[in-house]
XYZ file of C-alpha atoms in Angstrom:
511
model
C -19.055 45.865 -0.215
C -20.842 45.206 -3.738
C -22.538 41.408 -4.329
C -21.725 41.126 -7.875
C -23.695 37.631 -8.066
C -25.513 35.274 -6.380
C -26.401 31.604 -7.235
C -27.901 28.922 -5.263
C -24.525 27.962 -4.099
C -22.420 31.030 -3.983
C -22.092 34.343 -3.299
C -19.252 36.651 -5.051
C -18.129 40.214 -3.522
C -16.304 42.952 -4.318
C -14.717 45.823 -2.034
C -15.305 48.934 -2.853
C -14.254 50.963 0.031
C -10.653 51.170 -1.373
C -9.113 52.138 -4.352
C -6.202 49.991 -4.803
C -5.918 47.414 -7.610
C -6.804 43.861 -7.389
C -5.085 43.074 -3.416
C -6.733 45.054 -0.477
C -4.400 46.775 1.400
C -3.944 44.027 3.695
C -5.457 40.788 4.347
C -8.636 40.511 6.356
C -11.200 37.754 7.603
C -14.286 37.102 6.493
C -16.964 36.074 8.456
C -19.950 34.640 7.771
C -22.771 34.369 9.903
C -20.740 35.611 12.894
C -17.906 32.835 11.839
C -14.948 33.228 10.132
C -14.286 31.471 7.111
C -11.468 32.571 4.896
C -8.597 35.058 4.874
C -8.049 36.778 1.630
C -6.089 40.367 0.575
C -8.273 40.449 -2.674
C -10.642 42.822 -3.872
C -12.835 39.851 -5.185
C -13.739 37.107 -2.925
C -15.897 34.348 -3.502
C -17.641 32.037 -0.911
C -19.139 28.224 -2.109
C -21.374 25.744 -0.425
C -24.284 28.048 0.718
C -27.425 26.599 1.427
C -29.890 27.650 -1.428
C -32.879 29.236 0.216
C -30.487 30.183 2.935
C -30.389 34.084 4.450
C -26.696 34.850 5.674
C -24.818 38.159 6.204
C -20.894 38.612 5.463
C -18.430 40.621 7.244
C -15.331 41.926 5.598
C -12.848 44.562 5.807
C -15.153 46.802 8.181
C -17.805 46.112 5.292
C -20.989 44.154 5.681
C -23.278 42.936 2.926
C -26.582 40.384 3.696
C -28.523 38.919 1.201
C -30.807 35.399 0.974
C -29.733 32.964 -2.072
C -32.182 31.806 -4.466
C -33.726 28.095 -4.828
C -32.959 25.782 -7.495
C -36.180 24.042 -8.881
C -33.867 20.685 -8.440
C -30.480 19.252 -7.548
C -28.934 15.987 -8.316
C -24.824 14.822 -8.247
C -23.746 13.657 -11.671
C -23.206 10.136 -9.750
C -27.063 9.651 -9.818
C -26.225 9.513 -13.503
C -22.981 7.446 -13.429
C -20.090 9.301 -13.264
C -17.803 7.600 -11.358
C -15.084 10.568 -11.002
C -12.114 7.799 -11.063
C -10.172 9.613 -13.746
C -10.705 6.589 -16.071
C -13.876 5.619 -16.724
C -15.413 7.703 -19.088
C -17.685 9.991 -17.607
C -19.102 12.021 -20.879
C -22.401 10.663 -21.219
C -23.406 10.556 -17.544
C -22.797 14.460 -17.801
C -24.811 14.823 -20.876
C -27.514 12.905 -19.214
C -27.445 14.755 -15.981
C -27.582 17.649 -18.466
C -30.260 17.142 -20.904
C -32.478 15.238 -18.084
C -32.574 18.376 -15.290
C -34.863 20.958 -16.268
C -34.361 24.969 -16.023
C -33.858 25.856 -13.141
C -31.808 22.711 -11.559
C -28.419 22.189 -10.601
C -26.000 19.496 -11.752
C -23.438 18.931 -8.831
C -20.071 17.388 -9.453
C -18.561 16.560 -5.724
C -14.775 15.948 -5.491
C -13.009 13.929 -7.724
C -11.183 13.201 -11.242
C -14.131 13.159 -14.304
C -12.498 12.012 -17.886
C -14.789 13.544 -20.508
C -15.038 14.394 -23.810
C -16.529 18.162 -25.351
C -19.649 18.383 -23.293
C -22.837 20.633 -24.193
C -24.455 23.129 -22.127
C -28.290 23.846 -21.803
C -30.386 27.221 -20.761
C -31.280 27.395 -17.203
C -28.454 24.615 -15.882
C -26.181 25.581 -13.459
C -23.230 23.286 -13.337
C -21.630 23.583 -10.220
C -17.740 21.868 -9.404
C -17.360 21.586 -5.681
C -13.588 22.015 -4.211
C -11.491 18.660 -5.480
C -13.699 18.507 -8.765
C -12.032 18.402 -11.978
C -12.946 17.841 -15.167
C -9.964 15.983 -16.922
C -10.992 16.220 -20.783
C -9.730 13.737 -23.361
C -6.286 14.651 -25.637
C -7.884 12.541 -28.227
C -9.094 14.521 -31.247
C -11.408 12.457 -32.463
C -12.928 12.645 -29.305
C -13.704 15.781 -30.809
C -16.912 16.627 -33.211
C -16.801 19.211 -35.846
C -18.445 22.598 -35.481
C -19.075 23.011 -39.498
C -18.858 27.105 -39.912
C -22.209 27.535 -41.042
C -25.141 25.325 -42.258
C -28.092 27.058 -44.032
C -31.925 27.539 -42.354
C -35.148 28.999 -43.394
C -34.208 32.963 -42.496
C -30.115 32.489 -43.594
C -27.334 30.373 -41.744
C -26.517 29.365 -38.905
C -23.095 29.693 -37.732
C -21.348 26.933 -35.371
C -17.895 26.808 -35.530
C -15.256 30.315 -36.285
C -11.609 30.874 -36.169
C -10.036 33.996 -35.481
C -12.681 36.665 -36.500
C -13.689 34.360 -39.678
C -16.494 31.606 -39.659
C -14.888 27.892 -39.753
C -15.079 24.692 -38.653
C -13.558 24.192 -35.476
C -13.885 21.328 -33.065
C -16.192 21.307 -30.355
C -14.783 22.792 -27.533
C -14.577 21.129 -24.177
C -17.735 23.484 -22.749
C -20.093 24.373 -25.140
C -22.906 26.271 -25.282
C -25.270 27.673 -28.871
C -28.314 30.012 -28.159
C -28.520 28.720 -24.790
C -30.061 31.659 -22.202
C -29.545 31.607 -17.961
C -26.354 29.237 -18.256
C -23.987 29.405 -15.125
C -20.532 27.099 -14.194
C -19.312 28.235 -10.966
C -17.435 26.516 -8.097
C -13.992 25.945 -6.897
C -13.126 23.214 -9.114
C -10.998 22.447 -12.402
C -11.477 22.406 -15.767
C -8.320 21.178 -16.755
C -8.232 20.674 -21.054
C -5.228 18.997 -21.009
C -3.751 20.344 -24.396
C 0.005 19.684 -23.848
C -0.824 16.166 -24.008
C -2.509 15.815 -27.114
C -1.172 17.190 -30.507
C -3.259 20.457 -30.591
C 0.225 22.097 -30.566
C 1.951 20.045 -33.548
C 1.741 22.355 -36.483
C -0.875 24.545 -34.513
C -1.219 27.514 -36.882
C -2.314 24.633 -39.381
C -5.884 23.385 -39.919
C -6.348 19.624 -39.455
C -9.315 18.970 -40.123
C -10.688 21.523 -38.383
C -9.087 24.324 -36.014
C -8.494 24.193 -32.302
C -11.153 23.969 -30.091
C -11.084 26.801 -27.372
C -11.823 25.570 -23.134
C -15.240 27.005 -23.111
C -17.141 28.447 -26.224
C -20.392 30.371 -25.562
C -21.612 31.044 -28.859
C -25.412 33.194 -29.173
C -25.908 32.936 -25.546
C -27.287 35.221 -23.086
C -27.039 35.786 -19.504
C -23.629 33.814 -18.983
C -22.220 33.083 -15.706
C -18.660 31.591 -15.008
C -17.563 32.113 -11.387
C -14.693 30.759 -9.209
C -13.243 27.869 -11.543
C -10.040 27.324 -12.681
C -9.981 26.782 -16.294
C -6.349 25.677 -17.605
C -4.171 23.986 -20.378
C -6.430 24.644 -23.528
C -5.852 23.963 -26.902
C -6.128 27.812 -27.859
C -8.338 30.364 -25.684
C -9.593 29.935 -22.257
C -12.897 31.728 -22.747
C -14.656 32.570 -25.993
C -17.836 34.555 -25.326
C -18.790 34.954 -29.305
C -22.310 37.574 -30.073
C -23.356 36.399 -26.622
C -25.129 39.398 -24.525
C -24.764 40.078 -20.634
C -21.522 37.796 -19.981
C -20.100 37.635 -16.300
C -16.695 36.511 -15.502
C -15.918 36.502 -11.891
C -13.109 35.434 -9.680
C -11.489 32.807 -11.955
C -8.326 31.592 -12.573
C -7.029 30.855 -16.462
C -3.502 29.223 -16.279
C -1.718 28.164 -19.417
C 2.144 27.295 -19.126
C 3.996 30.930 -21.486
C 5.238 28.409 -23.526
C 1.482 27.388 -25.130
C 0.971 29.584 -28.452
C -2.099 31.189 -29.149
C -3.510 30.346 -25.763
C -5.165 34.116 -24.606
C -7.662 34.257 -21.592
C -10.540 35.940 -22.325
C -11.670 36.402 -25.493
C -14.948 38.693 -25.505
C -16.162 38.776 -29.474
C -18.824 40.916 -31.010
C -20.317 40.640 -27.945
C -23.180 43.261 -25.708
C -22.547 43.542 -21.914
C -19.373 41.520 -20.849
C -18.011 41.655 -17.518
C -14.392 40.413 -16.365
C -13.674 41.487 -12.685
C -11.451 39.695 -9.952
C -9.707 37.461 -12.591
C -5.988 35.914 -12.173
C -4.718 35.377 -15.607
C -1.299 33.707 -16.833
C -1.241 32.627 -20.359
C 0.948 31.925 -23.141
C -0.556 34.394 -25.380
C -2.871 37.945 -24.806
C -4.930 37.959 -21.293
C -8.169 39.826 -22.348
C -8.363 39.838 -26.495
C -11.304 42.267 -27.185
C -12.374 41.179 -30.410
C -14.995 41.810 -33.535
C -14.485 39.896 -36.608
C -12.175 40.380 -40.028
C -13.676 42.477 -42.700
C -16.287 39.518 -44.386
C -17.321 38.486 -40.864
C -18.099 42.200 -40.133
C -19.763 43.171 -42.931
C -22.231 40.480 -42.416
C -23.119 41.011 -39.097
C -22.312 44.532 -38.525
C -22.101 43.720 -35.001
C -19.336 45.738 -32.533
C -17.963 44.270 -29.292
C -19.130 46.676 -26.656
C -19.764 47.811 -23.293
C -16.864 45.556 -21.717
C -15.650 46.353 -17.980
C -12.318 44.832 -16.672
C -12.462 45.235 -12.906
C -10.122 44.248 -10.396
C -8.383 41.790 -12.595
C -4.288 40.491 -12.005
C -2.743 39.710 -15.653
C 0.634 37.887 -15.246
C 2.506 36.478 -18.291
C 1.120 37.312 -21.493
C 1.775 38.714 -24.835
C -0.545 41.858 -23.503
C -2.657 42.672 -20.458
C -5.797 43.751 -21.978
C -5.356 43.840 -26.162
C -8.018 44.743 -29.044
C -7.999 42.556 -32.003
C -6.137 42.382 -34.051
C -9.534 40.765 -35.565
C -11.931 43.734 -34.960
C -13.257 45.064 -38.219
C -16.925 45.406 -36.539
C -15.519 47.823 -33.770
C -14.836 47.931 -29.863
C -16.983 50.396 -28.267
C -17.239 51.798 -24.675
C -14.527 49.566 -22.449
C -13.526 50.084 -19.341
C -10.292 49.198 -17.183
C -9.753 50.037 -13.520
C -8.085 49.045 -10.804
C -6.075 46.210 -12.363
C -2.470 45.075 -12.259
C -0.531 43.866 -15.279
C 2.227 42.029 -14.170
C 5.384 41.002 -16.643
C 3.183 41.020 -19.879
C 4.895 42.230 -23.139
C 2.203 45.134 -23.500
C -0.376 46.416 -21.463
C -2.680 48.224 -23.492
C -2.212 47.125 -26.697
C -4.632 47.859 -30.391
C -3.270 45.501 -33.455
C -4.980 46.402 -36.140
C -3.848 46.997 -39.991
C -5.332 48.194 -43.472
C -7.191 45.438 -44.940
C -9.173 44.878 -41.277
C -11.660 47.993 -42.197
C -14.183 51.023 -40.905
C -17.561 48.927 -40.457
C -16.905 49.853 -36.625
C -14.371 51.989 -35.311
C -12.408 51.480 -32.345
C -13.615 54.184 -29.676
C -14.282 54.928 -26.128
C -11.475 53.683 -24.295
C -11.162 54.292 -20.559
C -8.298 53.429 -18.222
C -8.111 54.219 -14.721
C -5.805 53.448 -11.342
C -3.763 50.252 -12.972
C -0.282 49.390 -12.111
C 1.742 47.717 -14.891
C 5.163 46.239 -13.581
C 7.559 45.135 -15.533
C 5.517 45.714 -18.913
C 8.022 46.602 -21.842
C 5.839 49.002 -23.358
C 2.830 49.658 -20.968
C 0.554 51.538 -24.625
C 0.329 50.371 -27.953
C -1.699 51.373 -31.063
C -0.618 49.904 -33.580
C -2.360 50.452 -36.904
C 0.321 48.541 -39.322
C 0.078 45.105 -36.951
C 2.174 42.580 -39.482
C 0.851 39.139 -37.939
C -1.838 36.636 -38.793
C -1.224 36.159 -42.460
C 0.808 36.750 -45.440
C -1.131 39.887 -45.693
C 0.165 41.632 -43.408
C 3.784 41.690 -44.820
C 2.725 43.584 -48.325
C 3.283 46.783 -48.678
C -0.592 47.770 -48.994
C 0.061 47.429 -44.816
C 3.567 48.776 -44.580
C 3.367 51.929 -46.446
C 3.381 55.481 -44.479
C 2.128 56.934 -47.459
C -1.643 58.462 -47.377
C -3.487 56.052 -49.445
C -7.410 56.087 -50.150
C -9.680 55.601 -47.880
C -12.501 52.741 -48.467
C -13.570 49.770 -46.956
C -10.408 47.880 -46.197
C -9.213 51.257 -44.007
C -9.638 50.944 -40.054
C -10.555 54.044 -37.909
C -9.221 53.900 -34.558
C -11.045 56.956 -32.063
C -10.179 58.501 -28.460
C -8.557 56.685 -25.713
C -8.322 58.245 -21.758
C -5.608 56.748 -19.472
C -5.715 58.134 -15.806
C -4.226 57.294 -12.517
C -1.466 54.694 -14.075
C 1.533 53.236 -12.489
C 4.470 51.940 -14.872
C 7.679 50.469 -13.218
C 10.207 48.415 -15.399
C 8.973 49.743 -18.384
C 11.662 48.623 -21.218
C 11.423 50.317 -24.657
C 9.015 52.348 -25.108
C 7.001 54.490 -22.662
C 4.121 53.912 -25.103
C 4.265 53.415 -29.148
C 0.964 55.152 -30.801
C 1.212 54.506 -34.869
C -1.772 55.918 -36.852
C -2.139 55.871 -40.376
C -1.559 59.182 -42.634
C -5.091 58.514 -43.894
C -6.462 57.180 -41.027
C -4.711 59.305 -37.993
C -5.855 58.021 -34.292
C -8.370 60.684 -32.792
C -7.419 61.522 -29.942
C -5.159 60.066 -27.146
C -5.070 61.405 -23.283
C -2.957 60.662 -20.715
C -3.158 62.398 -16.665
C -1.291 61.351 -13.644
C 0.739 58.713 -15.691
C 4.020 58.099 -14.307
C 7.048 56.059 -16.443
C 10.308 54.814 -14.613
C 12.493 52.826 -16.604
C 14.754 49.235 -16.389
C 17.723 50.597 -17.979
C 19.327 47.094 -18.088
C 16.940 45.870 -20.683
C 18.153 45.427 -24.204
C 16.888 47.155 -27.031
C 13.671 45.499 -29.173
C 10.644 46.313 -31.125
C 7.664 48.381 -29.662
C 5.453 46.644 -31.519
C 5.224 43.910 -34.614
C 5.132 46.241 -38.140
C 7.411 45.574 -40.934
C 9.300 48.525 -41.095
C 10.442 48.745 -37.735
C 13.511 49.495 -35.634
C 14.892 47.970 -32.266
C 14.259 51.014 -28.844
C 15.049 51.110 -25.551
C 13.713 53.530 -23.036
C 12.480 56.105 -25.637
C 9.235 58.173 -24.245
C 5.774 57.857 -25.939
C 6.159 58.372 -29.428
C 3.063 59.310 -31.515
C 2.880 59.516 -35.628
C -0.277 60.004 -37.133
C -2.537 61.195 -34.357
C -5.045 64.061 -34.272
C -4.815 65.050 -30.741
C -2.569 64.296 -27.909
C -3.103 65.728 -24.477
C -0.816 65.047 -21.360
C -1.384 66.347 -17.911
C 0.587 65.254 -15.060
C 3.078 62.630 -16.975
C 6.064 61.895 -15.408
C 9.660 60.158 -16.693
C 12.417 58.335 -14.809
C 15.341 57.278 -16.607
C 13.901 58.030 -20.067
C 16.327 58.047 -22.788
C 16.166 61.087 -25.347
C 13.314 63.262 -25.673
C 9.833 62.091 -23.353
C 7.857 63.001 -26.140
C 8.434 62.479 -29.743
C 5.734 63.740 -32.348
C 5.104 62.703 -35.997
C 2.614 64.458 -37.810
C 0.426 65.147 -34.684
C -2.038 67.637 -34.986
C -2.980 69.452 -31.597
C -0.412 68.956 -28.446
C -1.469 69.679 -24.976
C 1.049 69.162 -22.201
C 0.806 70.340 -18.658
């Protein structure tokens, strides 16, 4: 039993002595201190209300794991500083007091109740910590919302505040929000509830008013980045946006958005260092986990890749896709890796959107997949290199064209991708859809011990969103425009036609 984290109020765990993805085998007890305390069947467990200072030991599943928490330099409840918690009064500034007032090191408690707040603004070294019952209920009002300008100019170049999908812009403050800030932690078992279906974030929502959706927590330059146990729901666009930050942790939580909410993914990890999401439960109206590293301007000025990312023990249910790059990542994904996870009735599972136009300042490389079940997933792999969305742009021909065209700037490069130990049941029309570019072929894509079976009483649709396109149903994995493809141990049921279809593919291994 691993201790991926402890705080002065928490401890969070992970079982290792099983292999399954995200649910033990069965449900156990854990004890602590000789006492039980909680039944869970998941991989990830999280206990609150420790004493800081405190030594304990905890018993789980056979495993045992001891360990003494740390000591905050200070503690105070946000009611020292006014917050009544009544779900009326407004309850912003006694945060930001409780806030800016406790130095590094301290702990801002927020015990049970309903707190109506506007955007509020994290500080290095605070750990804001929501017991069980606490909720942070924040405002529908926009102008409760200040304006993140995209950049402002300082001695050594700009500063940059506020972005929109892989481009700097203004964008409103989101409800947590954090610049340059080191050793910043929000853990608990309470709610951070954004409220977004009550405002008018959704009226018109792919159009800027004034400035563009704030997302439910925003970490932008930080380092060291701790969320653990909340439940973060109904946000105006992403759950999470960890954005250049370094050493991110994302434990146990819970994003919930209604399917219904556009552009509303879970985790967004962009151009970031060291990110890791493990024991997540994420149902959203839009992509769970959206690896992401700028468009092409964006990249070429910071020539910064999102890397090192590790998806652990993570259930994705609902969803455009389970664990998606891009389609904004012109500065690269590098090094990411997925295991024992369980995608759950999302539209993809794997899934790469990417098109001409996005280009090579990073390339897209060093993929790894290992023991994940995807259920009911209607095509569990995409790469797709002629991705039509976002814009206008992405309907010209420039994008649409299977004709080698020359290679410059503007032209992604997409490397080698490894997918072991992978359960697909319900798959609907495609087995997986893999379209490189004639000029820009994918590198290298390996599948072993990959099984496929099939809901034949699906209708036909589109693998994946490219202009020229045609509806599938059951068809195998179909690759155009890749270098090398190597199967070992890949399995059909109920596939339709051929299990492998080939379009200018250069080397072929299957065993």
């Amino acid at each position: 039993m691993k201790i991926l984290c402890l705080t002065y109020k928490s401890v969070t765990l992970e079982l290792e002595n099983n292999k399954t993805a995200y649910f033990a085998p069965a449900e156990f007890t854990v004890t602590l201190n000789g006492k039980a305390v909680k039944k869970t069947g998941k991989n990830v467990f999280s206990l609150f209300g420790l004493g800081s200072g405190k030594g304990y030991t905890v018993e789980a599943s056979g495993e045992r794991a001891e360990f003494v928490l740390p000591a905050p330099y200070a503690e105070a409840d946000v009611k020292l500083f006014g917050a009544r918690g009544d779900g009326k009064h407004d309850d912003t500034d006694a945060f930001a007091a409780a806030i800016n007032c406790m130095p590094a090191g301290s702990v801002v408690t927020v015990p049970a109740g309903i707190y109506a707040v506007g955007p509020l603004f994290l500080k290095s070294g605070i750990t804001i910590y929501l017991e069980k019952g606490a909720r942070l209920s924040f405002r529908t009002d926009r102008e409760k919302y200040p304006v993140l300008p995209a950049v402002i100019n300082c001695a050594d170049g700009t500063l940059n505040f506020g972005t929109w999908q892989g481009e700097e812009a203004d964008c409103f403050a989101s409800p947590l929000y954090s610049y340059g800030q080191k050793n910043i932690a929000v853990i608990g078992e309470g709610e951070i509830d954004c409220n977004a279906a009550d405002g008018d974030w959704y009226v018109n929502h792919r159009v800027k008013r004034g400035a563009w959706r704030p997302r439910g927590m925003f970490f932008n330059r930080c380092e060291n980045v701790l969320v653990q146990g909340v439940t973060v729901k109904n946000t105006a666009s992403w759950n999470i946006h960890p954005y250049f930050c370094k050493d991110v942790k994302l434990y146990g939580l819970s994003l919930q958005n209604p399917p219904e909410m556009p552009t509303t993914d879970g985790v967004d990890p962009d151009c970031c260092d060291g990110v890791e999401i493990i024991g997540a439960d994420i149902s959203v109206g839009d992509d769970c986990i959206a690896v992401k590293s700028c468009t092409l301007e964006a990249a070429e000025k910071y020539r910064t890749a999102c890397k090192n990312i590790t998806i652990r023990n993570c259930l994705m249910r609902e969803g455009h896709g389970g664990v998606v790059f891009g389609s904004e990542l012109s500065g690269g994904i590098e090094n990411v890796l997925v295991e024992r996870c369980i995608f759950d009735g999302t539209d993809r599972g794997f899934r790469i959107k990417t098109r001409r136009g996005r280009g090579r300042i990073g390339k897209c490389d060093g993929v790894n997949f290992s023991n994940v079940v995807m259920k009911n997933v209607k095509v569990p792999f995409v790469i797709n290199m002629y991705y039509n969305m976002g814009d206008e742009n992405g309907h010209t021909e420039y994008v649409w064209s299977t004709k080698k065209l020359p290679v410059d700037n503007r032209t992604p490069e997409v490397g080698s991708f490894c997918f072991k130990d992978v359960l697909c049941t319900g798959v609907e029309y495609a087995a997986g859809a893999f379209y490189g570019l004639p000029e820009s072929p994918i590198k290298r894509v390996e599948l072993e011990r990959v099984s496929f079976t099939y809901n034949s009483a699906c209708e036909a649709g589109f693998p994946d969103m490219r202009e020229k396109n045609e509806a599938v149903k059951n068809i195998g994995l179909d690759f155009r425009f890749t270098e090398c493809v190597r199967l070992k141990d890949v399995t059909f049921c109920g596939v339709s036609g051929e299990k492998v279809l080939t379009e200018c593919v250069g080397e072929t291994e299957i065993n």
